[in-house]
Tab-separated table of C-alpha atoms in Angstrom:
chain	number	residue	atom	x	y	z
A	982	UNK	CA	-12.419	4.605	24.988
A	983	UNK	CA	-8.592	4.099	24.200
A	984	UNK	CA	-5.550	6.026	25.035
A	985	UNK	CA	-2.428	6.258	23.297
A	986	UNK	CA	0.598	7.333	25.366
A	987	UNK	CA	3.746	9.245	23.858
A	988	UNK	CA	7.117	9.188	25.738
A	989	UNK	CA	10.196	10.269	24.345
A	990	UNK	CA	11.624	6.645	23.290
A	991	UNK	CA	8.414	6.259	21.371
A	992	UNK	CA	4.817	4.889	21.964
A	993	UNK	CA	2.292	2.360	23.383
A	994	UNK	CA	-0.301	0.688	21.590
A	995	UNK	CA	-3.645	1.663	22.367
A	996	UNK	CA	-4.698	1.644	25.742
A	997	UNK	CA	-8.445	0.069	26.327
A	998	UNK	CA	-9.961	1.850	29.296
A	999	UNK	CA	-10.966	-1.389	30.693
A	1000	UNK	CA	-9.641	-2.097	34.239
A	1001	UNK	CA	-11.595	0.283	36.162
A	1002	UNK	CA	-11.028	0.797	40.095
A	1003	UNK	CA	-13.744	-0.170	42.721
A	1004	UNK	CA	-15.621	2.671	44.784
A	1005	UNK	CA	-16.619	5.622	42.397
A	1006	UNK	CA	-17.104	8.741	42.628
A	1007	UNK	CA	-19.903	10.369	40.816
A	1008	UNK	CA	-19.345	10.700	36.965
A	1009	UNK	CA	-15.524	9.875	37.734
A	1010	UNK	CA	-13.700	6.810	37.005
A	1011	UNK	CA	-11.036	5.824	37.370
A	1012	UNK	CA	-8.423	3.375	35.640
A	1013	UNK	CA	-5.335	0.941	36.135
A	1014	UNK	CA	-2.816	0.955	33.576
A	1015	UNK	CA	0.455	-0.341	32.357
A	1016	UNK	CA	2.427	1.029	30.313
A	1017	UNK	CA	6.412	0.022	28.618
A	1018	UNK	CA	9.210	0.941	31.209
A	1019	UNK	CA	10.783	1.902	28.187
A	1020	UNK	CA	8.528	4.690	26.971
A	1021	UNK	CA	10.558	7.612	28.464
A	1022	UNK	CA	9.325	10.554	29.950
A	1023	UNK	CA	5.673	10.737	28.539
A	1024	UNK	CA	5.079	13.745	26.364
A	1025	UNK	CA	1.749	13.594	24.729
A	1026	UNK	CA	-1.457	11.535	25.334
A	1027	UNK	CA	-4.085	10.580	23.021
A	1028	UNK	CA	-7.511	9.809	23.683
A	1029	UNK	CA	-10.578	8.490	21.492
A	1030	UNK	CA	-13.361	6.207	20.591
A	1031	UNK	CA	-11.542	3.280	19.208
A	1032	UNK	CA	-15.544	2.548	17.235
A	1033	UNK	CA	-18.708	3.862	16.416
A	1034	UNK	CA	-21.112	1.345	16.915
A	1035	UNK	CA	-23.933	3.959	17.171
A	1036	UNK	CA	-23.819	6.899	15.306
A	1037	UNK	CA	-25.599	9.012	17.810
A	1038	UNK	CA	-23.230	8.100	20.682
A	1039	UNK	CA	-21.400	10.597	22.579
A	1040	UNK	CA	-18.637	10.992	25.207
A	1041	UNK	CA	-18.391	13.884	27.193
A	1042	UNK	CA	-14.763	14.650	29.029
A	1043	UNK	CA	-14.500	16.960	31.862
A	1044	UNK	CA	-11.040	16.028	33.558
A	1045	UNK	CA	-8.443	14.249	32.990
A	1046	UNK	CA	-5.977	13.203	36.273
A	1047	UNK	CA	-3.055	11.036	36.214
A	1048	UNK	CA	-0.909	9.501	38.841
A	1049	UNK	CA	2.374	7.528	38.462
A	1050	UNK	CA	2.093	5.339	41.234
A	1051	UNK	CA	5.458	4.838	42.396
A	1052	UNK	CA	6.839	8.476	42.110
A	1053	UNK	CA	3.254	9.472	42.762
A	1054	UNK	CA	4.793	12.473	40.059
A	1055	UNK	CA	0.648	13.986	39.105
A	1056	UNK	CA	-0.377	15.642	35.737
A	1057	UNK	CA	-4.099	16.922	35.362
A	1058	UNK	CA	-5.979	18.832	33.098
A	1059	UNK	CA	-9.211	20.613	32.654
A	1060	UNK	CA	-10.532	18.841	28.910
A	1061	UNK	CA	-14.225	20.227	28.783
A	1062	UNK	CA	-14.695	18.514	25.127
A	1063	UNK	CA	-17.253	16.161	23.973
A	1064	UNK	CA	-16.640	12.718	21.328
A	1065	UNK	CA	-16.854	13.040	18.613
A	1066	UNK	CA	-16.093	16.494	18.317
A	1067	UNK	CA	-18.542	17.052	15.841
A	1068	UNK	CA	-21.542	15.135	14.104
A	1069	UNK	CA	-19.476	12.510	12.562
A	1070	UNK	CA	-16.347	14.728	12.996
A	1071	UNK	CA	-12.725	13.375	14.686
A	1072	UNK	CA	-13.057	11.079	17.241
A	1073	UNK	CA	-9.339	11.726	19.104
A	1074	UNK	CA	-8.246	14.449	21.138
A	1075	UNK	CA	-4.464	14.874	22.172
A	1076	UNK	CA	-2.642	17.268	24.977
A	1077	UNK	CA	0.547	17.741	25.640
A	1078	UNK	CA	1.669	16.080	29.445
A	1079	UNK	CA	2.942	19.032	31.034
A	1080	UNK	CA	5.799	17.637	33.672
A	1081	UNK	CA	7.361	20.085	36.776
A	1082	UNK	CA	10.275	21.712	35.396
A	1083	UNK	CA	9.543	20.688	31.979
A	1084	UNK	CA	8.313	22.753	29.041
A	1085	UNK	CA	5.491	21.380	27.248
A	1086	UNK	CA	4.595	21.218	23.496
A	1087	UNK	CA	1.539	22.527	22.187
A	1088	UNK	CA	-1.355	21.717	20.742
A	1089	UNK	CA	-1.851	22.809	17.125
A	1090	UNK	CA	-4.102	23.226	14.112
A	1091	UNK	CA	-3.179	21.577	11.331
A	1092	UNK	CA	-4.439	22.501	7.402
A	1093	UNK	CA	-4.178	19.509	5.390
A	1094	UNK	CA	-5.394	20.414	1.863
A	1095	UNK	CA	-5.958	17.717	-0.103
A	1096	UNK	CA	-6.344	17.819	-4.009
A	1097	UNK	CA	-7.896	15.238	-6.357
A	1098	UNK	CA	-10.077	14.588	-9.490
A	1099	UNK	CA	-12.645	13.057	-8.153
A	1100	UNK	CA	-12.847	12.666	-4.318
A	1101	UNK	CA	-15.624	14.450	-4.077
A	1102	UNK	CA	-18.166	12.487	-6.158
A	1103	UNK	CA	-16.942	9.606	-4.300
A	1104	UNK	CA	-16.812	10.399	-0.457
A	1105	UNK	CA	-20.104	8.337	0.435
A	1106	UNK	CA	-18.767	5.363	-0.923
A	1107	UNK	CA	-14.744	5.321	0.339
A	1108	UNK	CA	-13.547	5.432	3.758
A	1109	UNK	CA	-10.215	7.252	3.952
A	1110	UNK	CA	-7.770	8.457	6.517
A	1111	UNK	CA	-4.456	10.158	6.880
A	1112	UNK	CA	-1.831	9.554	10.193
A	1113	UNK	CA	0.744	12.368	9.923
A	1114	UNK	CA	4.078	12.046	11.069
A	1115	UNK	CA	7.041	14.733	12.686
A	1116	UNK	CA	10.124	14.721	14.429
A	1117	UNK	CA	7.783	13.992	17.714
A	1118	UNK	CA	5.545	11.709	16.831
A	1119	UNK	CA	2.030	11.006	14.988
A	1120	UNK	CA	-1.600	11.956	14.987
A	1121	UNK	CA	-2.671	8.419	14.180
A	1122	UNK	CA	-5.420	7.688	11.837
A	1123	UNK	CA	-7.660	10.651	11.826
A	1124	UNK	CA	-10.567	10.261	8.801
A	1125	UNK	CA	-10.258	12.892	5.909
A	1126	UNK	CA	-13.793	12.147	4.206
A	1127	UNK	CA	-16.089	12.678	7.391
A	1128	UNK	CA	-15.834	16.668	7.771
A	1129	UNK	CA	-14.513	18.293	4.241
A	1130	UNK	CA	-14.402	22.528	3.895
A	1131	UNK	CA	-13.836	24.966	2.035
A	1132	UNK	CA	-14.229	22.352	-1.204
A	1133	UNK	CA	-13.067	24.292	-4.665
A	1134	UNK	CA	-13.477	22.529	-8.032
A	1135	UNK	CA	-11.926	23.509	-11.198
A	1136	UNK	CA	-11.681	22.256	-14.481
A	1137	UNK	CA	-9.712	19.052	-13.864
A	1138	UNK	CA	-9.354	18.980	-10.622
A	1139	UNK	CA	-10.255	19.764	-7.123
A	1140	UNK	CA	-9.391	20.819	-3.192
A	1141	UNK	CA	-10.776	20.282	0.103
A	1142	UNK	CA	-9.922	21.473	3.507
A	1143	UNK	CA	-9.328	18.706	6.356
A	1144	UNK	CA	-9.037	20.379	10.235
A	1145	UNK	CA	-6.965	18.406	12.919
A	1146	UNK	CA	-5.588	19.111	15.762
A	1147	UNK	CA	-2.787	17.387	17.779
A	1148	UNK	CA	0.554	18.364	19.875
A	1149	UNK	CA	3.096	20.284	17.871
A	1150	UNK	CA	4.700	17.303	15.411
A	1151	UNK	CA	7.529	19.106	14.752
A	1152	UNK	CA	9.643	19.239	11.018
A	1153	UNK	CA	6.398	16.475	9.088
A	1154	UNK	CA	8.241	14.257	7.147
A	1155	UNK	CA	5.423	11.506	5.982
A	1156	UNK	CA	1.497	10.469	5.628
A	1157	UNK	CA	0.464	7.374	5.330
A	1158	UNK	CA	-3.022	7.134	4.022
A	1159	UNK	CA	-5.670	4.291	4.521
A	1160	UNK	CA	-8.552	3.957	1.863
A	1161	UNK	CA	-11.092	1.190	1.435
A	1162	UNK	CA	-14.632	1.025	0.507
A	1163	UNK	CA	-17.901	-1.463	0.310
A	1164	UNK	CA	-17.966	-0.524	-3.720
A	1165	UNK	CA	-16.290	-0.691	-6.533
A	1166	UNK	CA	-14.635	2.760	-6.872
A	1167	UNK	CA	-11.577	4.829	-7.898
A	1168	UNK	CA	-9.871	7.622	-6.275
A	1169	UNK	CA	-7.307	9.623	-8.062
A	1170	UNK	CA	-5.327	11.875	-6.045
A	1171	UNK	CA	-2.455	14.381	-6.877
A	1172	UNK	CA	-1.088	15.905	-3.531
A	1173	UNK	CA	-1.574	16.796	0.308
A	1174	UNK	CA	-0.833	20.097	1.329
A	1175	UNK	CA	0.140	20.643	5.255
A	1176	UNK	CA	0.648	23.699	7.153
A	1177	UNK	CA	-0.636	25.528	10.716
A	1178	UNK	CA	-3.280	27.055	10.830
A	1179	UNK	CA	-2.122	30.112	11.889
A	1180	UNK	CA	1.129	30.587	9.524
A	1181	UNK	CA	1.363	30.796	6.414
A	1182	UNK	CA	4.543	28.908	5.970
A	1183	UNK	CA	6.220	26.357	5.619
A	1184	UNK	CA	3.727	24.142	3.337
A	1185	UNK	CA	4.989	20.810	3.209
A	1186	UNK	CA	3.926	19.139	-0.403
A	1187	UNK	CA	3.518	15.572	-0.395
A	1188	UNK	CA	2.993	14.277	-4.080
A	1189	UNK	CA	1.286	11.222	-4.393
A	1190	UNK	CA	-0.150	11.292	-7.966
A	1191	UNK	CA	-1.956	8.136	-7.863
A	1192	UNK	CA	-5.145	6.670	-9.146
A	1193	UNK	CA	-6.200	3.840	-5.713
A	1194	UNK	CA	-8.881	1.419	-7.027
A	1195	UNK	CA	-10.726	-0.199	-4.156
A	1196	UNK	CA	-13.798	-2.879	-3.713
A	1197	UNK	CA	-15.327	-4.094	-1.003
A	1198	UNK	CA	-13.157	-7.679	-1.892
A	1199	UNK	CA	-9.508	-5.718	-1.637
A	1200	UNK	CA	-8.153	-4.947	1.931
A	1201	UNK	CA	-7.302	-1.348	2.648
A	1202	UNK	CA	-5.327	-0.189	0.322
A	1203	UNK	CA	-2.194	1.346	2.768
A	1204	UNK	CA	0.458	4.083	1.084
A	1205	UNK	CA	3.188	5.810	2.736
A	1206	UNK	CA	3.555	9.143	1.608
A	1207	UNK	CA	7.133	10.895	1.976
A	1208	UNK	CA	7.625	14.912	1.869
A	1209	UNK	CA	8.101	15.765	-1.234
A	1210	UNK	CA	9.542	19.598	-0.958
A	1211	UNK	CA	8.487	22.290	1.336
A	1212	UNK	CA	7.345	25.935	0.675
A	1213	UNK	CA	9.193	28.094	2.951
A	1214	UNK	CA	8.802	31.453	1.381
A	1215	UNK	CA	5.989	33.644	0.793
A	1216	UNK	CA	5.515	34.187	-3.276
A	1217	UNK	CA	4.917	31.605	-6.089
A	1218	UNK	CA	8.534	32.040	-7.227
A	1219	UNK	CA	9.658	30.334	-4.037
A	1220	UNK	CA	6.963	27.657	-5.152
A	1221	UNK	CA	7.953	26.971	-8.555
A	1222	UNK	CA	11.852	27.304	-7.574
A	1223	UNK	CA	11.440	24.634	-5.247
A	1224	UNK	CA	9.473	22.370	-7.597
A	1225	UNK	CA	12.212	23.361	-10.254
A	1226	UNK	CA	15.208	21.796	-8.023
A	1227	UNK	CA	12.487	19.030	-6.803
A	1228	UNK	CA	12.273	17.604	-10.790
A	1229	UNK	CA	15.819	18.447	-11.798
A	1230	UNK	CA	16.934	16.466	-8.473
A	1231	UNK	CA	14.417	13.501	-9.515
A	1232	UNK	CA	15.177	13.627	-12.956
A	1233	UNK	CA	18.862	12.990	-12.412
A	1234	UNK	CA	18.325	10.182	-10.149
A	1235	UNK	CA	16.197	8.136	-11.876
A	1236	UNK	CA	16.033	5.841	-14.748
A	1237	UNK	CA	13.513	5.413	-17.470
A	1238	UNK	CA	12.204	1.814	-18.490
A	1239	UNK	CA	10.414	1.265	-21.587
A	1240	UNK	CA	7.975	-1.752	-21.004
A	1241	UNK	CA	6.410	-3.664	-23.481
A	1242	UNK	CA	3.109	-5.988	-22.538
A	1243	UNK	CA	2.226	-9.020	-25.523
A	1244	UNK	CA	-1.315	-10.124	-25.336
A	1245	UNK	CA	-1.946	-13.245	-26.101
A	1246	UNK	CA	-3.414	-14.252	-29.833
A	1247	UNK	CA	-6.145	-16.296	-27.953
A	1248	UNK	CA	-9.763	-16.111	-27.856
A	1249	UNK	CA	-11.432	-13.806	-25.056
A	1250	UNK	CA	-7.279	-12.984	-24.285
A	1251	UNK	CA	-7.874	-9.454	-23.949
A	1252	UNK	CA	-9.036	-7.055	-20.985
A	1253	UNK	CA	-10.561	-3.753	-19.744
A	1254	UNK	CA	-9.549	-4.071	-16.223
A	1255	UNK	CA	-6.777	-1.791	-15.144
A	1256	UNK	CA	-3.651	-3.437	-14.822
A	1257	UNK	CA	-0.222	-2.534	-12.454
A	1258	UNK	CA	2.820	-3.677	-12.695
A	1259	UNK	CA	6.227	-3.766	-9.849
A	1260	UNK	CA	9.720	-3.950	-11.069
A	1261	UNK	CA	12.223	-5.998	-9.234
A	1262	UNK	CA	15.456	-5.110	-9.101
A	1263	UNK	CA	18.662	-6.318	-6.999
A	1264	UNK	CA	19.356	-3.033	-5.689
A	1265	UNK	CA	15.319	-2.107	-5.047
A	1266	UNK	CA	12.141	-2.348	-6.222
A	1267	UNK	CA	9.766	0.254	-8.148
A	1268	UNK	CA	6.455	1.402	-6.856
A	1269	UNK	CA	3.028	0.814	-7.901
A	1270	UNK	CA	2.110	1.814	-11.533
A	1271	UNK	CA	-0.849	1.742	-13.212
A	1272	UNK	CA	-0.494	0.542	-16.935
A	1273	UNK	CA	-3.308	2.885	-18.585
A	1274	UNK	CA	-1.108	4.993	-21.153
A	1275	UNK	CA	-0.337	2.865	-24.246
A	1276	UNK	CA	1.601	4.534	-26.431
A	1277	UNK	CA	-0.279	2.519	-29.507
A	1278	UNK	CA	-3.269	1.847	-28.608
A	1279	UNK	CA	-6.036	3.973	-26.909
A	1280	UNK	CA	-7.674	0.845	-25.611
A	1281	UNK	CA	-4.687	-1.439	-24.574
A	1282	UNK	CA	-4.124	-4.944	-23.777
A	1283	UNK	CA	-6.481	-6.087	-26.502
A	1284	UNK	CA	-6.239	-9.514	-27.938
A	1285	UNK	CA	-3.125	-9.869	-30.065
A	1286	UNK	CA	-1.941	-6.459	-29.583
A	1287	UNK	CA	1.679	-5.584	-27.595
A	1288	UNK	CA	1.502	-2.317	-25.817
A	1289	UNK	CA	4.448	0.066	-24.705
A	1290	UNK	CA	4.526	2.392	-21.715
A	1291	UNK	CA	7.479	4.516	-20.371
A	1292	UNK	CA	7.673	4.914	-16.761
A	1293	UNK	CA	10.537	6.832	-14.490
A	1294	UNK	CA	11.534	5.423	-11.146
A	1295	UNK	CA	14.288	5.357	-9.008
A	1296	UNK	CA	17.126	2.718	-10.496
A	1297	UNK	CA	17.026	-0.478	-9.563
A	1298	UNK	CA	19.655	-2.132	-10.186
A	1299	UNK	CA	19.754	-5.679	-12.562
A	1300	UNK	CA	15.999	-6.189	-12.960
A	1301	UNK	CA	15.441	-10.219	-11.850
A	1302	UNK	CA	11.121	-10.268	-11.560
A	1303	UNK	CA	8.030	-8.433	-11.549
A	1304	UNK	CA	4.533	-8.267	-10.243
A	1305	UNK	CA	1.693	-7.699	-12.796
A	1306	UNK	CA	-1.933	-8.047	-12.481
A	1307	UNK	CA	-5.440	-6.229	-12.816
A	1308	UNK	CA	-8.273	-5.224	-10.211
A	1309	UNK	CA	-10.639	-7.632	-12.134
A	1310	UNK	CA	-12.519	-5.150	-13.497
A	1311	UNK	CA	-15.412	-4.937	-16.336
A	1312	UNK	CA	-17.202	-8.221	-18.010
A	1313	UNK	CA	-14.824	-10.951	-18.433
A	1314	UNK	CA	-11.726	-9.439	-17.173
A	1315	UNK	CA	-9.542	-12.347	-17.627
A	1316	UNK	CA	-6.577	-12.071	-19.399
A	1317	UNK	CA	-3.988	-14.285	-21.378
A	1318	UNK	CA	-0.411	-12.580	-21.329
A	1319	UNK	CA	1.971	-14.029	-23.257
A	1320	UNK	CA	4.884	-12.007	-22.001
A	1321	UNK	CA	6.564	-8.706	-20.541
A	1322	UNK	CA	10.058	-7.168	-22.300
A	1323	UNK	CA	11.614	-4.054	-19.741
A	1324	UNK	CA	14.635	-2.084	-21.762
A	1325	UNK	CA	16.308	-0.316	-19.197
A	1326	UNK	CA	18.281	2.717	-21.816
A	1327	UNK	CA	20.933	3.126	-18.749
A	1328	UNK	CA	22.314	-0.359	-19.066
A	1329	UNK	CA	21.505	-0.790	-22.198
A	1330	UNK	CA	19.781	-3.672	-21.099
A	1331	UNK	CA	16.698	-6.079	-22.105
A	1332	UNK	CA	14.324	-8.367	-19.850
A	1333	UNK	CA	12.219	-10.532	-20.659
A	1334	UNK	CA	9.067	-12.105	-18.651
A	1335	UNK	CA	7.221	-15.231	-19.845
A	1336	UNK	CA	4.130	-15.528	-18.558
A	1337	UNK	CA	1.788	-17.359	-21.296
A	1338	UNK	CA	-1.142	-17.940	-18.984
């Protein structure tokens, strides 16, 4: 059992319900803790199974009492839950600390919709999980794969339904998601939809539009997701308006590189593993993309063969390195590259990357 305590300068790390007080009372115990000075006036607690080491186990909550021991100021609450809160469901509860004199937030239902191609036919072999973040505070990691509803497939693509529940976050304004497996596998996701329960707006988007290829030999595979756009009205015109000014807004602040990859004239020089590539620039650098859309070749980075891809990002200044490599996929993924040319049309500029190796 951990807790995580919330106070309005921020939070402590998890809490391990360890130190436990002499002379109990029947199915009570209780706990010394110590917490940051510099925490603030505590707001929100969260409490969980930090591990499952048996499937089966369970932890019933009844009460919940604490003390601050030098203004002897008391909060309690009546919890009346059990861990986890459903076979295999969310192992953390949170409540709001409800102070004298002091309004308290609430606890709410979150909808986070997530779509994909191919979640689904992967969920046994991926672990995945989502902490959302507001203007107060986070849910921490809470697992999307364990509990999925209301599950819709279409033709090229799909939706679930993920329940969670934590004190009011506020305006959302990120998600970072955690995804690793035991197997080779891919997940390609397109966006996370979040609202309450209860209302029907706002829907914060986050776009992610990302294909995440994990083995057991990779460590989790950690991406911070910022809002895209929210949907604060209540027809699809409001929708597509605000995607509208979303791409016009994106498409006049970023820049378009043309990249060119040379594979090497060399025996066994070519590859079918996926490769990524990270642009370097002295004012920032790009994010992750996935090198799978040759504009030549349906099968690129084959032996002797140069490959061009377009990508859009943000602009990043005088390019000065980059970062490219492959997930070692397929039978003998090794590759020769000889080199990497980036034209960046808003400079009117051209790099070029030596590798030969």
């Amino acid at each position: 059992l951990v807790m995580v305590f919330y106070g309005s300068n921020g939070k402590s790390n998890p809490v391990s319900m360890e130190n436990k007080v002499e002379h109990q009372a029947k199915n009570q115990i209780t706990y010394d803790i110590h917490l940051p000075s510099d925490l603030g006036m505590l707001y929100k607690v969260r409490l969980g199974l930090q591990s499952l080491e048996d499937s089966t186990s369970q932890l019933s909550l009844h009460h919940f009492k604490m003390q601050n021991t030098s203004t002897l100021d008391t909060f309690s609450l009546t919890i009346n839950k059990t861990l986890p809160l459903s076979l295999n469901g969310d192992r953390w509860i949170e409540f709001p600390v409800e102070w004298p004199l002091k309004e308290a937030l609430s606890v709410v239902t979150y909808h986070l919709t997530v779509f994909s191609r191919n979640i689904l036919s992967e969920r046994n072999l991926v672990h995945m999980t989502a902490c959302i973040y507001g203007t107060h505070g986070d849910t921490g990691d809470r697992s999307l794969l364990w509990l999925l509803q209301n599950v819709q497939q279409g033709e090229d693509d799909e939706s679930f339904l993920v329940i969670v529940d934590a004190v009011e976050l506020g305006e959302l304004d990120k998600v970072v998601l955690l995804i690793s497996s035991e197997t080779d596998c891919k997940l390609d996701i397109k966006k996370l939809h979040l609202k309450e329960a209860l209302k029907e707006h706002p829907v914060y988007v986050f776009e992610v539009n990302e294909a995440f290829s994990v083995n057991a030999n990779k460590p989790k595979i950690q991406r911070e997701i910022p809002l895209s756009f929210v949907i604060r009205g209540d027809n699809q015109k409001n929708y597509i308006d605000n995607n509208l000014h979303k791409e016009e807004s994106q498409t006049r602040n970023l820049t378009e590189y043309t990249i060119k990859v040379y594979t090497g004239d060399k025996r066994g020089a070519g590859t079918d593993a996926n490769v990524h590539i990270i642009l370097f620039g002295n004012d920032e650098k790009s994010e992750v993309f996935q090198l799978s859309q040759s504009l030549e070749h349906q099968d690129p980075f084959e032996r002797g063969k140069v490959d061009t891809f377009k990508i859009m990002t943000k602009n990043l200044g005088n390019l000065y390195s980059i970062e490219i490599g492959h997930d070692g996929k397929g039978f003998a993924s090794g590759w020769f590259l000889e080199k990497v040319e980036i034209t960046d049309a808003s400079r009117n500029s051209v790099y070029c990357f030596s590798c030969n190796r």
